[in-house]
Coordinates of C-alpha atoms and ligand atoms in Angstrom, one line a residue:
M869 CA 8.9 -24.6 1.3
R870 CA 6.6 -25.8 3.6
I871 CA 2.6 -23.3 3.7
D872 CA 0.2 -24.8 5.1
V873 CA -2.9 -23.3 4.7
V874 CA -6.0 -22.9 7.5
T875 CA -9.4 -22.1 6.0
I876 CA -12.9 -23.0 6.7
F877 CA -13.0 -22.9 2.9
P878 CA -10.5 -25.1 1.7
A879 CA -12.2 -25.4 -2.0
Y880 CA -11.1 -22.0 -2.5
L881 CA -7.4 -23.2 -2.5
D882 CA -7.5 -25.2 -5.5
V883 CA -5.7 -22.6 -7.7
L884 CA -3.2 -23.7 -6.6
D885 CA -2.9 -27.1 -7.7
V886 CA -2.6 -25.2 -11.8
S887 CA -0.2 -23.3 -13.7
L888 CA 3.4 -22.4 -12.3
T889 CA 2.4 -23.1 -8.5
G890 CA 0.9 -26.7 -9.2
R891 CA 4.8 -27.0 -11.3
A892 CA 6.2 -26.2 -8.0
R893 CA 4.2 -28.8 -6.0
D894 CA 4.7 -31.9 -8.8
S895 CA 9.1 -30.8 -8.9
G896 CA 9.0 -31.4 -4.9
L897 CA 9.7 -27.9 -4.8
L898 CA 7.2 -26.2 -2.4
D899 CA 4.4 -28.6 -0.3
V900 CA 1.2 -27.1 0.1
R901 CA -1.0 -28.5 3.1
V902 CA -3.9 -27.3 3.3
H903 CA -6.9 -27.9 6.1
D904 CA -10.1 -27.7 7.1
L905 CA -10.6 -25.7 10.3
R906 CA -13.5 -27.1 11.3
A907 CA -12.0 -30.6 11.4
F908 CA -10.6 -28.7 14.5
T909 CA -13.5 -27.9 16.1
H910 CA -15.5 -30.4 18.7
D911 CA -19.5 -29.1 18.5
R912 CA -22.2 -31.3 16.6
H913 CA -22.1 -28.4 14.1
R914 CA -18.8 -27.4 13.9
T915 CA -18.9 -23.7 14.7
V916 CA -16.6 -21.4 13.8
D917 CA -17.7 -18.2 15.3
D918 CA -19.4 -16.2 17.2
T919 CA -21.6 -12.9 18.0
P920 CA -18.5 -10.4 19.3
Y921 CA -17.7 -9.0 22.3
G922 CA -18.5 -5.4 22.8
G923 CA -21.7 -5.8 20.3
G924 CA -21.5 -4.5 16.8
A925 CA -21.8 -6.3 13.0
G926 CA -21.1 -9.6 11.8
M927 CA -19.4 -12.6 13.8
V928 CA -16.3 -13.1 14.9
M929 CA -13.6 -16.7 14.7
K930 CA -13.2 -18.6 18.4
P931 CA -10.2 -19.1 18.9
E932 CA -9.9 -23.0 20.7
P933 CA -10.7 -24.1 16.1
W934 CA -7.7 -21.5 15.7
G935 CA -5.1 -22.7 18.9
E936 CA -5.4 -26.5 17.3
A937 CA -5.2 -26.5 14.3
L938 CA -2.4 -23.4 15.2
D939 CA -1.0 -26.2 17.2
S940 CA -1.1 -29.1 15.5
L941 CA 1.4 -27.5 12.6
V942 CA 3.6 -26.9 14.5
A943 CA 4.2 -29.9 16.4
D944 CA 4.8 -31.7 11.9
S945 CA 6.6 -28.3 11.0
P946 CA 9.1 -30.5 8.6
A947 CA 12.3 -27.3 9.6
P948 CA 11.6 -28.3 13.6
A949 CA 15.0 -26.4 14.6
H950 CA 13.6 -22.2 12.8
R951 CA 10.3 -20.5 14.5
P952 CA 8.0 -20.9 10.9
T953 CA 5.9 -18.4 9.7
L954 CA 2.7 -18.1 10.2
V955 CA 0.6 -15.0 8.1
V956 CA -2.5 -13.7 9.0
P957 CA -4.2 -12.2 6.3
T958 CA -6.6 -9.0 6.9
P959 CA -6.8 -5.8 5.7
S960 CA -5.9 -4.6 8.7
G961 CA -1.9 -5.9 8.2
T962 CA 0.5 -4.0 7.2
P963 CA 1.5 -3.7 3.6
F964 CA 1.7 -7.1 1.7
T965 CA 5.4 -5.6 -1.3
Q966 CA 7.9 -7.1 -2.8
A967 CA 10.2 -7.2 0.3
V968 CA 8.3 -9.3 2.6
A969 CA 7.5 -11.8 -1.1
R970 CA 11.5 -12.1 -0.9
E971 CA 11.1 -12.3 3.8
L972 CA 8.7 -15.2 3.3
A973 CA 10.7 -16.2 0.6
E974 CA 13.4 -17.6 3.1
T975 CA 11.2 -19.0 4.9
A976 CA 11.2 -23.0 5.2
H977 CA 8.0 -23.3 6.6
L978 CA 5.0 -21.3 6.4
V979 CA 1.5 -21.3 7.8
V980 CA -1.4 -18.9 6.3
A981 CA -4.3 -19.0 8.9
C982 CA -7.2 -17.4 6.7
G983 CA -10.6 -15.3 8.7
R984 CA -14.0 -14.6 6.9
Y985 CA -16.1 -12.9 8.8
E986 CA -15.1 -9.5 11.2
G987 CA -11.5 -11.2 11.5
I988 CA -10.2 -13.3 14.1
D989 CA -10.3 -13.3 17.9
Q990 CA -7.1 -11.3 18.7
R991 CA -5.7 -13.8 21.6
V992 CA -5.1 -16.6 18.5
V993 CA -2.2 -13.9 17.4
E994 CA -1.0 -12.4 20.7
E995 CA -0.9 -17.0 21.5
A996 CA 0.5 -18.3 18.0
A997 CA 3.6 -15.3 18.4
A998 CA 5.4 -17.6 21.6
A999 CA 5.5 -20.4 18.5
Y1000 CA 6.2 -18.2 15.5
D1001 CA 7.2 -15.0 14.1
V1002 CA 3.4 -13.4 12.9
R1003 CA 2.6 -11.4 9.9
E1004 CA -0.2 -9.7 9.0
L1005 CA -0.6 -8.6 6.0
S1006 CA -3.8 -7.0 3.7
L1007 CA -2.7 -7.4 0.1
G1008 CA -4.0 -3.0 -0.1
D1009 CA -6.6 -0.9 0.7
F1010 CA -10.1 -2.7 -0.3
V1011 CA -11.4 -5.1 2.0
L1012 CA -12.7 -9.0 0.5
N1013 CA -14.2 -11.2 2.8
G1014 CA -12.1 -13.2 3.5
G1015 CA -8.3 -14.3 4.0
E1016 CA -8.2 -16.7 0.7
A1017 CA -8.0 -15.4 -1.8
A1018 CA -5.4 -13.2 -0.7
A1019 CA -3.2 -16.0 0.6
A1020 CA -4.0 -16.9 -2.9
A1021 CA -1.7 -14.0 -3.9
F1022 CA 0.8 -14.1 -0.9
I1023 CA 1.5 -17.4 -1.8
E1024 CA 1.2 -16.6 -5.5
A1025 CA 3.9 -14.2 -5.3
V1026 CA 6.4 -15.9 -2.4
V1027 CA 7.1 -18.9 -4.2
R1028 CA 8.0 -17.7 -7.7
L1029 CA 10.5 -16.4 -5.9
L1030 CA 12.1 -19.7 -4.7
P1031 CA 15.1 -21.2 -6.4
G1032 CA 14.2 -23.0 -9.6
F1033 CA 10.9 -21.8 -10.1
V1034 CA 11.0 -19.7 -12.5
G1035 CA 13.3 -20.7 -16.0
N1036 CA 15.2 -16.8 -16.5
P1037 CA 16.1 -15.5 -13.1
D1038 CA 16.3 -12.3 -15.2
S1039 CA 13.1 -11.9 -16.0
L1040 CA 12.6 -11.9 -11.5
V1041 CA 14.9 -8.2 -11.3
E1042 CA 13.9 -6.0 -14.0
E1043 CA 10.4 -6.3 -13.1
S1044 CA 8.1 -3.9 -12.0
H1045 CA 9.1 -2.9 -7.7
E1046 CA 12.6 -5.1 -7.5
E1047 CA 13.8 -1.3 -8.1
G1048 CA 11.1 0.6 -5.9
L1049 CA 10.4 1.8 -10.3
L1050 CA 7.4 0.1 -12.3
E1051 CA 7.8 -1.5 -15.4
Y1052 CA 8.5 0.5 -18.1
P1053 CA 6.1 -0.5 -21.1
V1054 CA 7.1 -4.0 -23.6
Y1055 CA 6.2 -5.0 -27.5
T1056 CA 6.6 -7.6 -29.2
K1057 CA 5.9 -8.7 -33.4
P1058 CA 4.6 -7.4 -36.0
A1059 CA 6.2 -3.0 -35.6
A1060 CA 3.3 -2.2 -36.4
W1061 CA -0.4 -3.1 -35.9
R1062 CA -3.9 -1.5 -36.5
G1063 CA -1.9 1.9 -37.4
R1064 CA 0.2 1.4 -33.6
Q1065 CA 3.6 1.6 -33.7
V1066 CA 6.3 0.3 -31.9
P1067 CA 8.2 3.6 -30.2
G1068 CA 11.6 3.4 -33.0
V1069 CA 14.0 2.9 -30.3
L1070 CA 13.8 -0.9 -29.7
L1071 CA 14.3 -1.6 -33.2
S1072 CA 17.4 0.4 -33.3
G1073 CA 19.1 -2.2 -31.5
D1074 CA 21.6 0.3 -30.0
H1075 CA 21.5 -1.2 -26.1
G1076 CA 22.8 1.9 -24.4
A1077 CA 19.6 4.1 -25.8
I1078 CA 17.4 1.3 -24.6
A1079 CA 18.5 1.1 -21.3
T1080 CA 18.2 4.5 -21.0
W1081 CA 14.4 4.9 -23.1
R1082 CA 13.4 1.8 -20.3
H1083 CA 14.5 3.7 -17.2
A1084 CA 12.8 7.2 -18.6
E1085 CA 9.0 5.4 -19.0
S1086 CA 9.8 3.0 -15.7
V1087 CA 10.9 6.6 -14.5
R1088 CA 7.1 8.5 -15.6
R1089 CA 4.9 5.6 -15.3
T1090 CA 6.0 5.2 -11.2
V1091 CA 5.9 9.8 -11.3
A1092 CA 2.6 9.0 -12.6
R1093 CA 0.7 6.4 -11.8
R1094 CA 2.2 6.0 -8.4
P1095 CA 3.8 9.1 -6.1
D1096 CA 4.0 7.6 -3.6
L1097 CA 6.2 5.2 -5.2
A1098 CA 8.6 8.5 -6.7
H1099 CA 8.5 9.3 -3.2
R1100 CA 11.1 6.9 -2.1
A1101 CA 13.7 8.0 -4.9
A1102 CA 16.9 7.0 -5.4
R1103 CA 19.7 6.7 -3.6
V1104 CA 22.5 9.0 -4.9
G1105 CA 26.6 9.5 -4.0
L1106 CA 28.1 12.7 -6.3
G1107 CA 31.0 14.6 -5.3
G1108 CA 30.8 12.5 -1.6
L1109 CA 27.5 13.5 -1.3
D1110 CA 24.8 10.8 -0.2
L1111 CA 21.8 12.2 -2.1
E1112 CA 18.5 11.4 -2.1
V1113 CA 16.3 12.4 -4.8
R1114 CA 12.5 12.1 -4.4
L1115 CA 9.0 13.8 -5.4
A1116 CA 8.4 17.3 -3.5
A1117 CA 5.7 17.8 -0.6
R1118 CA 3.6 20.0 0.5
A1119 CA 5.2 19.6 4.1
D1120 CA 8.7 20.7 1.6
A1121 CA 7.6 23.8 1.1
G1122 CA 8.3 26.5 4.0
E1123 CA 11.9 25.0 3.2
L1124 CA 12.1 24.1 -0.3
F1125 CA 11.0 28.0 0.0
T1126 CA 13.9 29.2 1.9
L1127 CA 16.1 27.2 -0.6
T1128 CA 15.1 29.4 -3.6
R1129 CA 15.6 32.7 -1.6
A1130 CA 19.1 31.3 -0.9
C1131 CA 19.9 29.8 -4.3
W1132 CA 18.2 34.0 -6.6
L1133 CA 20.2 35.7 -3.3
Q1134 CA 23.2 34.7 -3.5
E1135 CA 22.6 35.7 -8.0
L1136 CA 21.3 38.8 -6.9
W1137 CA 24.6 39.2 -5.4
A1138 CA 27.3 37.2 -7.7
N1139 CA 25.1 39.6 -10.8
P1140 CA 24.2 42.9 -9.4
G1141 CA 20.9 44.7 -10.8
V1142 CA 19.7 40.7 -12.5
H1143 CA 16.2 40.2 -12.3
V1144 CA 15.3 37.7 -10.1
P1145 CA 11.3 37.3 -10.7
A1146 CA 11.5 33.8 -8.1
L1147 CA 12.6 36.4 -5.4
E1148 CA 9.9 38.5 -5.9
E1149 CA 7.8 35.3 -4.7
S1150 CA 4.7 35.1 -1.3
F1151 CA 4.8 32.0 0.3
E1152 CA 1.4 31.1 -0.1
E1153 CA 2.2 31.2 -4.1
A1154 CA 5.2 28.7 -3.2
V1155 CA 3.3 26.3 -2.3
R1156 CA 1.0 26.9 -5.0
G1157 CA 4.0 26.1 -7.2
L1158 CA 4.4 22.3 -5.8
D1159 CA 0.4 21.2 -6.4
D1160 CA 1.1 23.3 -11.1
W1161 CA 4.4 21.8 -11.7
T1162 CA 5.6 17.7 -11.2
T1163 CA 8.7 19.4 -8.4
F1164 CA 11.5 16.8 -6.6
V1165 CA 14.5 17.6 -4.1
A1166 CA 17.5 16.9 -3.1
V1167 CA 17.8 15.6 0.5
A1168 CA 20.8 15.7 2.1
G1169 CA 21.5 15.2 6.1
G1170 CA 18.4 15.6 6.4
R1171 CA 18.0 19.5 4.4
I1172 CA 16.7 19.7 0.6
V1173 CA 20.1 21.3 -0.6
G1174 CA 18.1 21.2 -4.4
S1175 CA 15.5 21.7 -6.2
A1176 CA 14.3 21.3 -10.2
R1177 CA 10.3 21.2 -11.4
G1178 CA 9.1 20.6 -14.9
R1179 CA 5.1 20.9 -16.0
V1180 CA 3.7 20.6 -19.1
A1181 CA 3.6 24.2 -21.2
G1182 CA 0.1 25.4 -21.0
D1183 CA -1.0 24.1 -17.9
G1184 CA -0.2 26.0 -15.6
V1185 CA -0.8 30.0 -15.1
G1186 CA 1.2 31.8 -17.2
G1187 CA 1.6 29.3 -20.4
G1188 CA 4.9 27.8 -22.8
A1189 CA 8.0 29.7 -21.7
G1190 CA 8.8 30.9 -24.7
E1191 CA 7.3 32.0 -28.4
G1192 CA 5.1 29.7 -30.1
D1193 CA 5.1 27.2 -27.8
G1194 CA 1.6 25.7 -27.6
D1195 CA -0.5 24.2 -25.7
D1196 CA 0.0 20.4 -27.6
G1197 CA 1.5 18.3 -24.8
T1198 CA 4.5 18.8 -26.7
T1199 CA 6.7 21.0 -24.3
W1200 CA 8.4 20.1 -21.1
D1201 CA 9.2 23.4 -19.2
V1202 CA 11.8 22.7 -16.9
G1203 CA 12.1 25.1 -14.4
R1204 CA 13.7 27.0 -10.1
V1205 CA 16.7 24.1 -10.7
M1206 CA 18.7 25.2 -7.8
V1207 CA 21.8 23.9 -5.7
A1208 CA 21.8 24.8 -3.1
P1209 CA 25.1 27.9 -2.5
D1210 CA 28.1 26.1 -0.1
L1211 CA 27.0 22.9 -3.0
Q1212 CA 27.1 23.9 -5.7
G1213 CA 29.7 23.1 -8.8
R1214 CA 28.9 19.3 -7.8
G1215 CA 27.2 18.2 -10.7
L1216 CA 24.1 18.1 -8.8
G1217 CA 22.0 20.9 -10.7
R1218 CA 22.7 18.4 -13.9
H1219 CA 21.6 15.5 -12.1
L1220 CA 18.6 16.8 -11.3
L1221 CA 18.1 19.1 -14.1
R1222 CA 18.2 15.4 -16.2
V1223 CA 15.9 13.6 -13.7
V1224 CA 13.2 16.7 -13.6
E1225 CA 13.1 16.0 -18.0
D1226 CA 13.1 11.8 -17.2
A1227 CA 9.5 13.6 -15.5
A1228 CA 7.9 14.4 -19.2
P1229 CA 5.8 12.8 -20.7
A1230 CA 6.0 10.5 -23.7
E1231 CA 4.4 13.4 -26.1
V1232 CA 7.2 15.5 -24.9
T1233 CA 9.5 16.7 -28.0
T1234 CA 11.1 19.7 -26.4
Y1235 CA 12.1 21.0 -23.0
V1236 CA 12.7 25.4 -22.4
L1237 CA 13.7 27.1 -20.1
W1238 CA 14.4 30.2 -19.0
T1239 CA 18.1 32.0 -16.9
G1240 CA 19.5 35.4 -16.0
A1241 CA 21.0 36.2 -19.7
K1242 CA 24.5 37.1 -17.7
S1243 CA 24.3 34.0 -15.5
V1244 CA 27.1 31.9 -17.3
D1245 CA 28.0 29.6 -14.0
N1246 CA 23.6 28.4 -15.1
L1247 CA 24.2 29.5 -18.9
R1248 CA 27.5 27.2 -18.7
M1249 CA 25.7 23.9 -17.2
Y1250 CA 23.0 24.3 -19.9
K1251 CA 25.5 24.2 -23.0
K1252 CA 26.6 21.6 -20.8
A1253 CA 23.3 20.0 -21.4
G1254 CA 22.5 20.2 -24.0
Y1255 CA 20.2 23.6 -24.6
R1256 CA 20.9 25.5 -26.6
L1257 CA 20.2 29.9 -26.6
R1258 CA 16.8 30.6 -28.0
G1259 CA 16.3 34.2 -27.9
P1260 CA 15.2 37.0 -24.8
A1261 CA 12.5 35.8 -22.9
P1262 CA 9.3 38.0 -23.9
G1263 CA 8.4 40.4 -21.0
S1264 CA 11.0 39.9 -18.7
P1265 CA 14.5 41.6 -19.2
G1266 CA 17.7 40.8 -18.9
A1267 CA 16.6 36.8 -18.9
V1268 CA 16.7 34.2 -21.4
V1269 CA 15.0 31.4 -23.4
L1270 CA 17.5 27.7 -23.8
T1271 CA 15.7 25.0 -25.8
K1272 CA 16.6 21.7 -25.7
P1273 CA 14.9 18.2 -27.9
A1274 CA 13.7 15.4 -26.1
P1275 CA 14.8 12.4 -26.8
R1276 CA 11.9 10.3 -28.9
R1277 CA 10.3 8.7 -26.7
S1278 CA 7.6 6.4 -29.4
G1279 CA 6.1 6.6 -32.3
Ligands
6GU2557 CL1 -5.0 -9.9 3.3 N1 -7.8 -9.4 3.2 C1 -9.2 -9.3 3.7 N2 -9.9 -9.8 3.8 N3 -9.6 -8.4 3.1 C2 -8.2 -7.9 2.3 C3 -6.5 -8.1 2.5 C4 -6.5 -9.0 3.2 N4 -6.0 -7.1 2.0 C5 -6.8 -6.3 1.8 N5 -8.0 -6.1 0.9

C-alpha cells in the first residue's frame, strides 16, 4: 500500500518511522511518503493560507497549492487503473470507525490532506472528487489544531489491518469494535497482585465458561460505557424471526407502553382475577421507567415485539423486589420480560431474559424477579432458565418472587 501525506509540518509525521508502522515500511508492505505543501507554492513567502470570504475568525488554506499537490500525486499513483482515496481529516467529517479502517485497508493508494487553521477551501475537496474517492473523516467529537495527529491515527488503524502486518490474525478479530462490542477486561500473571485476584473463571481451564464470561463482560462494558454502540445490538434468529435486540430509547416509550398493555391484557384474559400492577401504570411512569431501568427491546419487522429490563436493587424508587434484598449492589432486579402475544412460544422471552441478565454489573450475585403465582407459562420459563421460587411477593397478593444465582464474574 502507498500512502502520501501532504502537510505543512512534515516532521509531525516522523512518528510513522517508529513502532509497527515503521516495521511495515521496512518490510516493504507499506510505502509512506510525506510531502511539504509549501513545495507547491510559488511566491516568496510560500503562502498557504488567506482570510475567509464572508469574514470570521482564523485563516483558510488556499486552493492553489492543494490543487497542484493533489494533481501531482494522482499523476504519480502506483495503481493508475484505480482511483486513489483522498482522506481529509476534519472535525466536520464523518466518523472514522473500524469499518472505515477496513475499507481504507483495501485501497492501493491513500492520500491524506492535512489541513491547518480553519480548514481547506472547500473547492479543493469538490475538485479532487474528479480523480479521487474523497473521504472527509473525523476522529471524534473534539477539535485538534490540524489534521496531522488524526492522519497518524488513521494510518496506524489502517496499516495494522494490512495482510501480513500483525503476526497473529486472531488478535485482530477479537478486539474492541470488531463485533460492535467493547473488549472484555484482560489479566496476566501473577494471579494475585496487591490483594487483587484475577477472576476465578479465567483460571478454571473451562473454555466454554471463559468465553461466556468474556462475552458477558463485553456486553456489560458496552452498555455502561457506550450505550450508543449497544443500540446497534446483535441480530439473532429465533424460531424463524429475524430479530434485533437493542437498548430501548425514549422514543420507544409509546410503543413499549402499548406492548406492555397488549401482553398484560392477554395475561389477565388467560388468568381472570390476577392483579396486574403494570396495567395501572401511567404513560409518564412508563417513560420514567426508561430512565430508571436498563431496558432492552426486541425489534422484528419494524415493530417492537418484546422487551425486558433490569436494574440494581435499590437504585430506583421502591427498592429491591424481595425481602432482604440489600442496597449493596449485589441484587439485579429483572422485570417486564414481555413478548408480543402473537410471537410467544419461540424462545424470545428466554433470549431477552439472558440479555438482561448479561447486562448486570459484575458485583451482582443474585437475579430477582416477580411473576404472578398463577402465571403457569411464565413460571415454567423462569424455572427452565434457572430461577427458583422464593416465596410470596411482599405487598402484592397473587405474585411470587423468584431468584437465581448470578454466575461468578470476579474474585
Ligand atoms: Cl480528523 N481533524 C481535526 N483538526 N480535528 C479533529 C479531527 C480531525 N477529529 C477530531 N477532531
